[in-house]
PDB file of C-alpha atoms and ligand atoms in Angstrom:
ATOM      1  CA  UNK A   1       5.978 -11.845  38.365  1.00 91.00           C
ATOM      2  CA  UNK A   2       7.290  -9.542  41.329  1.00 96.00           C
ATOM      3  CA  UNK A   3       4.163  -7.840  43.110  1.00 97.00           C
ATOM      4  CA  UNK A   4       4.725  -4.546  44.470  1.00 98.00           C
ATOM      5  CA  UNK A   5       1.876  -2.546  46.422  1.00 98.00           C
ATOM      6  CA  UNK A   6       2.716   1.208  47.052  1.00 98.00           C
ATOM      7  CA  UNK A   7       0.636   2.928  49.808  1.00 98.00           C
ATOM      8  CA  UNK A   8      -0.030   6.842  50.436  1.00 98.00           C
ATOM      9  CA  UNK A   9      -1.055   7.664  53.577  1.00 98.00           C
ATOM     10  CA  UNK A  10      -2.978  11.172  54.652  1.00 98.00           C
ATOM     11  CA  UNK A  11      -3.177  14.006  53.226  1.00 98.00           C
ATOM     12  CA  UNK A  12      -0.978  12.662  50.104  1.00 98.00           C
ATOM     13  CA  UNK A  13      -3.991  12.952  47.899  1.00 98.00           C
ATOM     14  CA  UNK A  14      -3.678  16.872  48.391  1.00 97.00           C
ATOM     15  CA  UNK A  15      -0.170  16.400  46.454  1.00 98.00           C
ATOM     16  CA  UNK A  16       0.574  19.429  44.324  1.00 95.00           C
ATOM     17  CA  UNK A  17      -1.200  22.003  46.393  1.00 94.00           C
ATOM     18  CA  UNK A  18      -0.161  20.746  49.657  1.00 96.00           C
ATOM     19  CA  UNK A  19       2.888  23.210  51.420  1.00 93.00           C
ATOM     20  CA  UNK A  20       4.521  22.759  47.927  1.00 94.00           C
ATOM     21  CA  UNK A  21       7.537  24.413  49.406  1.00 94.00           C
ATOM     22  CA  UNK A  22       7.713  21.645  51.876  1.00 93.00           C
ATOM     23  CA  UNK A  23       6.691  18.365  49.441  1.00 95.00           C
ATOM     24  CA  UNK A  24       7.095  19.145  45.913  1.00 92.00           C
ATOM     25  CA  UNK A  25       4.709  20.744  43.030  1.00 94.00           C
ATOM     26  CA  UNK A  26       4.071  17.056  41.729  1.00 96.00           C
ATOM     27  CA  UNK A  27       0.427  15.516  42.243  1.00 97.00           C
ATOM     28  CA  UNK A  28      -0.077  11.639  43.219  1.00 98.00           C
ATOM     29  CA  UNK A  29      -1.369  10.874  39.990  1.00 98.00           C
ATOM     30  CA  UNK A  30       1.296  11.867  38.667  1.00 98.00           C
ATOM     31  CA  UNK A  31       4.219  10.371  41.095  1.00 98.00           C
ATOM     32  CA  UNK A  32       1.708   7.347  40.438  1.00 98.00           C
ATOM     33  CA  UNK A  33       2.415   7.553  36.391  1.00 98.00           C
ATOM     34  CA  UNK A  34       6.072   7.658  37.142  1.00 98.00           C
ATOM     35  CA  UNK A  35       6.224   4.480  39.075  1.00 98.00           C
ATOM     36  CA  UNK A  36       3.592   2.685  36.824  1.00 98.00           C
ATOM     37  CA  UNK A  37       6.332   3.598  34.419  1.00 98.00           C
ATOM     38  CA  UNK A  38       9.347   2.679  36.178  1.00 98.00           C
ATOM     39  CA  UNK A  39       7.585  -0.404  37.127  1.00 98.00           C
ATOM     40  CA  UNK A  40       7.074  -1.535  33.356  1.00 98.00           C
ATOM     41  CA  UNK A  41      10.446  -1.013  32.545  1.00 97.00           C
ATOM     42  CA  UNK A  42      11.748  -2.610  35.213  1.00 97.00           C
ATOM     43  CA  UNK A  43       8.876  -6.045  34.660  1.00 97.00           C
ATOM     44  CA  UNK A  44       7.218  -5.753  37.537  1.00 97.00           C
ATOM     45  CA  UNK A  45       3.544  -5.587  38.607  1.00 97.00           C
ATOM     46  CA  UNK A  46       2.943  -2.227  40.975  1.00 98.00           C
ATOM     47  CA  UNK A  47      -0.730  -1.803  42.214  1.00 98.00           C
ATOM     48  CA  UNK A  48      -0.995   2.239  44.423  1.00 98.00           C
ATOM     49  CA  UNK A  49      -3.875   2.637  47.050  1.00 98.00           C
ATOM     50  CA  UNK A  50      -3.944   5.824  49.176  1.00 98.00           C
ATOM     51  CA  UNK A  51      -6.570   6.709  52.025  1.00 98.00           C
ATOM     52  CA  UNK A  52      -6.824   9.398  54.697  1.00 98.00           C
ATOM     53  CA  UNK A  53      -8.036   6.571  56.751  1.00 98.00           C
ATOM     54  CA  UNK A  54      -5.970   4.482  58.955  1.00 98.00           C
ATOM     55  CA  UNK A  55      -8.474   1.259  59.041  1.00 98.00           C
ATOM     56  CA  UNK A  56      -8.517   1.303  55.840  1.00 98.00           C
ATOM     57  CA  UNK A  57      -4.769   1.309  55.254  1.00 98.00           C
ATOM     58  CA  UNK A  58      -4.570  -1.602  57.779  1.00 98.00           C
ATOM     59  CA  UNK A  59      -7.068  -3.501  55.520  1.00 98.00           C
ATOM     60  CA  UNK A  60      -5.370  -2.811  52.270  1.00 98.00           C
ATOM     61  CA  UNK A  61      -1.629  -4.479  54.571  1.00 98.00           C
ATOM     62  CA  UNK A  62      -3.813  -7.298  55.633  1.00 98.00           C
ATOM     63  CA  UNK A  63      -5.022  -7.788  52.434  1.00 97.00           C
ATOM     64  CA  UNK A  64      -1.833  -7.763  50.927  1.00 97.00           C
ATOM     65  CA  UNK A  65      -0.671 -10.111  53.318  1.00 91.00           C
ATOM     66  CA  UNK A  66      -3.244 -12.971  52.403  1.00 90.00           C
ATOM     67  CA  UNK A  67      -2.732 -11.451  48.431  1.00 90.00           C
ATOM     68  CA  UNK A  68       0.312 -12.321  46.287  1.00 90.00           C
ATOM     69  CA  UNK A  69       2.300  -8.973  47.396  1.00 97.00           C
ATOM     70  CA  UNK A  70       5.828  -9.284  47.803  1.00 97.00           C
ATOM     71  CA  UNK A  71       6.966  -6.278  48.984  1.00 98.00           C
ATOM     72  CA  UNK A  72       4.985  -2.590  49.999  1.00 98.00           C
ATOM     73  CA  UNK A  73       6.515   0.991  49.644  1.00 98.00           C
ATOM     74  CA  UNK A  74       4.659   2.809  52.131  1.00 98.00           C
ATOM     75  CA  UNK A  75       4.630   6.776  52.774  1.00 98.00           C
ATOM     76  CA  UNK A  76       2.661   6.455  56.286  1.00 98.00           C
ATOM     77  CA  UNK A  77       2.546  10.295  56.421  1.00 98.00           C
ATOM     78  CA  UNK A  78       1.658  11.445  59.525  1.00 98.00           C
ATOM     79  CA  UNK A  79       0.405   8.344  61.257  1.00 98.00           C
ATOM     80  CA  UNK A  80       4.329   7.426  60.729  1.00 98.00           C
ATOM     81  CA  UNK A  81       4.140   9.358  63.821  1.00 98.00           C
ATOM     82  CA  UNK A  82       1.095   7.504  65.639  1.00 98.00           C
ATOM     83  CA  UNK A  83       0.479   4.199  64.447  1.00 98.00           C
ATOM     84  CA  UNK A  84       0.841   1.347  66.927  1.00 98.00           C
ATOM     85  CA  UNK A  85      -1.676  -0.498  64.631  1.00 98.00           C
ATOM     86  CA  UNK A  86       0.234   0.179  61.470  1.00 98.00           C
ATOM     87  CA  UNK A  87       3.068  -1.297  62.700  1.00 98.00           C
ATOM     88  CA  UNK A  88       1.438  -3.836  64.078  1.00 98.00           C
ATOM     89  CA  UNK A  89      -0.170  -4.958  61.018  1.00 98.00           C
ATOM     90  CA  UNK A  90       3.403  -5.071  59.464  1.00 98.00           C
ATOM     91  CA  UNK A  91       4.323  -7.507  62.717  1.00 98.00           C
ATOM     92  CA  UNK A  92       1.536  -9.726  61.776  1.00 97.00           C
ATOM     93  CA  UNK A  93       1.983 -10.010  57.537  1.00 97.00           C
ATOM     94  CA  UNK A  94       5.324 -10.071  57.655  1.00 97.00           C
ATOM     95  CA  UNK A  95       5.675  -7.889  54.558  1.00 97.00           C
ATOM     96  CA  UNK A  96       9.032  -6.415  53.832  1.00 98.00           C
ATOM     97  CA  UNK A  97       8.434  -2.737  53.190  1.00 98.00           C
ATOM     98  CA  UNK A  98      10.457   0.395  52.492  1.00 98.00           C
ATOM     99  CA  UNK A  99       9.429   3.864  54.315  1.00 98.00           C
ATOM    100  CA  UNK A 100       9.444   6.417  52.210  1.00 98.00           C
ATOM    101  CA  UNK A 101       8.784   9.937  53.311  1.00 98.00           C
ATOM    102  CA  UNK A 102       9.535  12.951  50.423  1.00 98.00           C
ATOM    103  CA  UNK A 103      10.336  15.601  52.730  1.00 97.00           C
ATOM    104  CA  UNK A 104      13.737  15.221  55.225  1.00 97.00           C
ATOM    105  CA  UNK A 105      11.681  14.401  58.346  1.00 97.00           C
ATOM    106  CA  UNK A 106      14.849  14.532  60.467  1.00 97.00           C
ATOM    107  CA  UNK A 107      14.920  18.160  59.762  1.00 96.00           C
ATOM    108  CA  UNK A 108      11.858  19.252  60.588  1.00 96.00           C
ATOM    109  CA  UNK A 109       9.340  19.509  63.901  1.00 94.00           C
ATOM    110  CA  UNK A 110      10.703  16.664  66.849  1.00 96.00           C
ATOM    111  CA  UNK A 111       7.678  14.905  66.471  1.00 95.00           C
ATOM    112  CA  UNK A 112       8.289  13.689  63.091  1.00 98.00           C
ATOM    113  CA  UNK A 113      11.683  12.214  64.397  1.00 96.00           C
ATOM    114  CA  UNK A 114       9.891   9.604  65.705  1.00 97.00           C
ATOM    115  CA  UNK A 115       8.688   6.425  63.609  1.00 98.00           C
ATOM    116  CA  UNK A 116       6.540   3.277  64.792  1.00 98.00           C
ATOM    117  CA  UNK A 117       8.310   1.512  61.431  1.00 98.00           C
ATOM    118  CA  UNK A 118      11.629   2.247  60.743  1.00 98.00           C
ATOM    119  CA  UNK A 119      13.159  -0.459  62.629  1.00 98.00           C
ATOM    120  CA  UNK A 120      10.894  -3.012  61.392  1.00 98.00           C
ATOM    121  CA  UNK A 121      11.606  -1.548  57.822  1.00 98.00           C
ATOM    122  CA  UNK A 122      14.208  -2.971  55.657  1.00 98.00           C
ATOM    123  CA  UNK A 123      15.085   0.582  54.703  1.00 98.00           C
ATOM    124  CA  UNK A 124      13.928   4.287  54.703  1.00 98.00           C
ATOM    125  CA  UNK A 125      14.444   6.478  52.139  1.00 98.00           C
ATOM    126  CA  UNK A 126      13.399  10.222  52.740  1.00 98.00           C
ATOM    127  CA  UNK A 127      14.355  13.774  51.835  1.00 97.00           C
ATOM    128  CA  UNK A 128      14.099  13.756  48.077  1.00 97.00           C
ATOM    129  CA  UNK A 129      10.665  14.530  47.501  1.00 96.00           C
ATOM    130  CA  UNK A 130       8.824  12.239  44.457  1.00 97.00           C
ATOM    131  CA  UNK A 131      12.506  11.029  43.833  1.00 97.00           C
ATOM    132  CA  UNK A 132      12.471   9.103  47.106  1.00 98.00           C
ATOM    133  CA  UNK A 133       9.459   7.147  46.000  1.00 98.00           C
ATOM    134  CA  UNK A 134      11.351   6.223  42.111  1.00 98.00           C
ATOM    135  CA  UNK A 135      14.225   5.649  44.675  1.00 98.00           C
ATOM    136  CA  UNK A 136      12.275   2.841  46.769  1.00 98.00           C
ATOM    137  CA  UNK A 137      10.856   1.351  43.360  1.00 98.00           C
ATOM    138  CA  UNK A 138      14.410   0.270  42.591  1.00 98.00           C
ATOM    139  CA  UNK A 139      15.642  -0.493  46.011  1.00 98.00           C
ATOM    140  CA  UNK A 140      12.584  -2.887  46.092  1.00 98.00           C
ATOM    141  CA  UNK A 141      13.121  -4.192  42.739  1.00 98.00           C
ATOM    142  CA  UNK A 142      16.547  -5.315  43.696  1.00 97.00           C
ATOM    143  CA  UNK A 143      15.390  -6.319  47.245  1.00 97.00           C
ATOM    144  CA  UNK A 144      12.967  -8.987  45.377  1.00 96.00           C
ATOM    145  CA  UNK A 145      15.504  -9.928  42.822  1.00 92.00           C
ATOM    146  CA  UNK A 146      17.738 -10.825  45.614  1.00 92.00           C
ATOM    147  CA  UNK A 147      15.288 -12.826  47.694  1.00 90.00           C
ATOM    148  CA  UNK A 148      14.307 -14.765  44.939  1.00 82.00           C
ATOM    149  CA  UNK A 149      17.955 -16.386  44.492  1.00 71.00           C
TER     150      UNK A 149
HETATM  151  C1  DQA B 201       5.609  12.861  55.177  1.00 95.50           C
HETATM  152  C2  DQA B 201       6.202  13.434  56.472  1.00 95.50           C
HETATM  153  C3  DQA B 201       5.203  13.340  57.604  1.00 95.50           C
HETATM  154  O1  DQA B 201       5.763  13.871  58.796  1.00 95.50           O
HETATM  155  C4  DQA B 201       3.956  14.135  57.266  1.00 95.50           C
HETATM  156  O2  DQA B 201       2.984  14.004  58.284  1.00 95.50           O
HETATM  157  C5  DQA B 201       3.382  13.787  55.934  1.00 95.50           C
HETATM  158  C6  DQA B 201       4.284  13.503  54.819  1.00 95.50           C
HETATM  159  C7  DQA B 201       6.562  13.057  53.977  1.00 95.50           C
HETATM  160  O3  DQA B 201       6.331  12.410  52.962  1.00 95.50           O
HETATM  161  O4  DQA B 201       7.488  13.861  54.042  1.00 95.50           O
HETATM  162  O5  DQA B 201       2.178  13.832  55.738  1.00 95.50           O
HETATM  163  O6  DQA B 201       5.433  11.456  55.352  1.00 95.50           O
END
């Protein structure tokens, strides 16, 4: 079965009381729900990690690396912005991810123009707040079907 890993980065955990205006009224437990959901119907396996700590989120890529994950959805959050070695542990797994990000980073501060991922990504998705990660679910989903021809 298709093995999907979905990592929150920063700050993410604070989902639902975070600058609602800016990212949405939903928590992470329950965008989490949703895609355990969406994931069921859809028959594939979906495991979520989130940390506020970027070692650890370079751990949890190795590991899925070395693991049976096929593809990761990952919402960097702000180390999007900073993260040589997040995009370096994409370099060395390999991993096909999607970026997600739920608010339209393009229209907001010039800093968060600026990605260390997107080109290595096979696609971003942004601007649609917990609809951009149900949107990446299914991109992926078809991404693995596809690869597995
Ligand atoms: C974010 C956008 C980032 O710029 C920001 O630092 C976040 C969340 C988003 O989902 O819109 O923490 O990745």
């Amino acid at each position: 079965m298709t093995n999907i890993l979905v990592i929150h980065g920063p700050n993410l955990n604070l989902l639902g009381t975070r600058e609602p205006e800016v990212y949405g009224a939903d928590t992470l437990d329950s965008i989490n729900q949703q895609l355990n959901q969406m994931a069921q119907q859809s028959g594939v396996n979906l495991q979520t990690f989130q940390s506020n700590n970027e070692g650890e989120i370079i751990s949890c890529i190795q590991r899925a690396g070395s693991d049976q994950v096929d593809f990761v959805i990952i919402n960097p959050a702000a180390y999007t912005h900073t993260s040589v070695a997040i995009r370096d542990a994409f370099l060395a797994t390999r991993l096909p991810f999607i970026e997600v990000h739920l608010s339209n980073v393009y229209a907001r501060e010039e800093f968060r123009m600026n990605s260390y991922l997107s080109d290595l990504a096979v696609g971003v998705i942004g601007g649609f707040g917990k609809t951009s990660y149900l949107l990446a679910l299914e991109a992926a989903v078809i991404h693995c079907k596809q690869s597995a021809k």
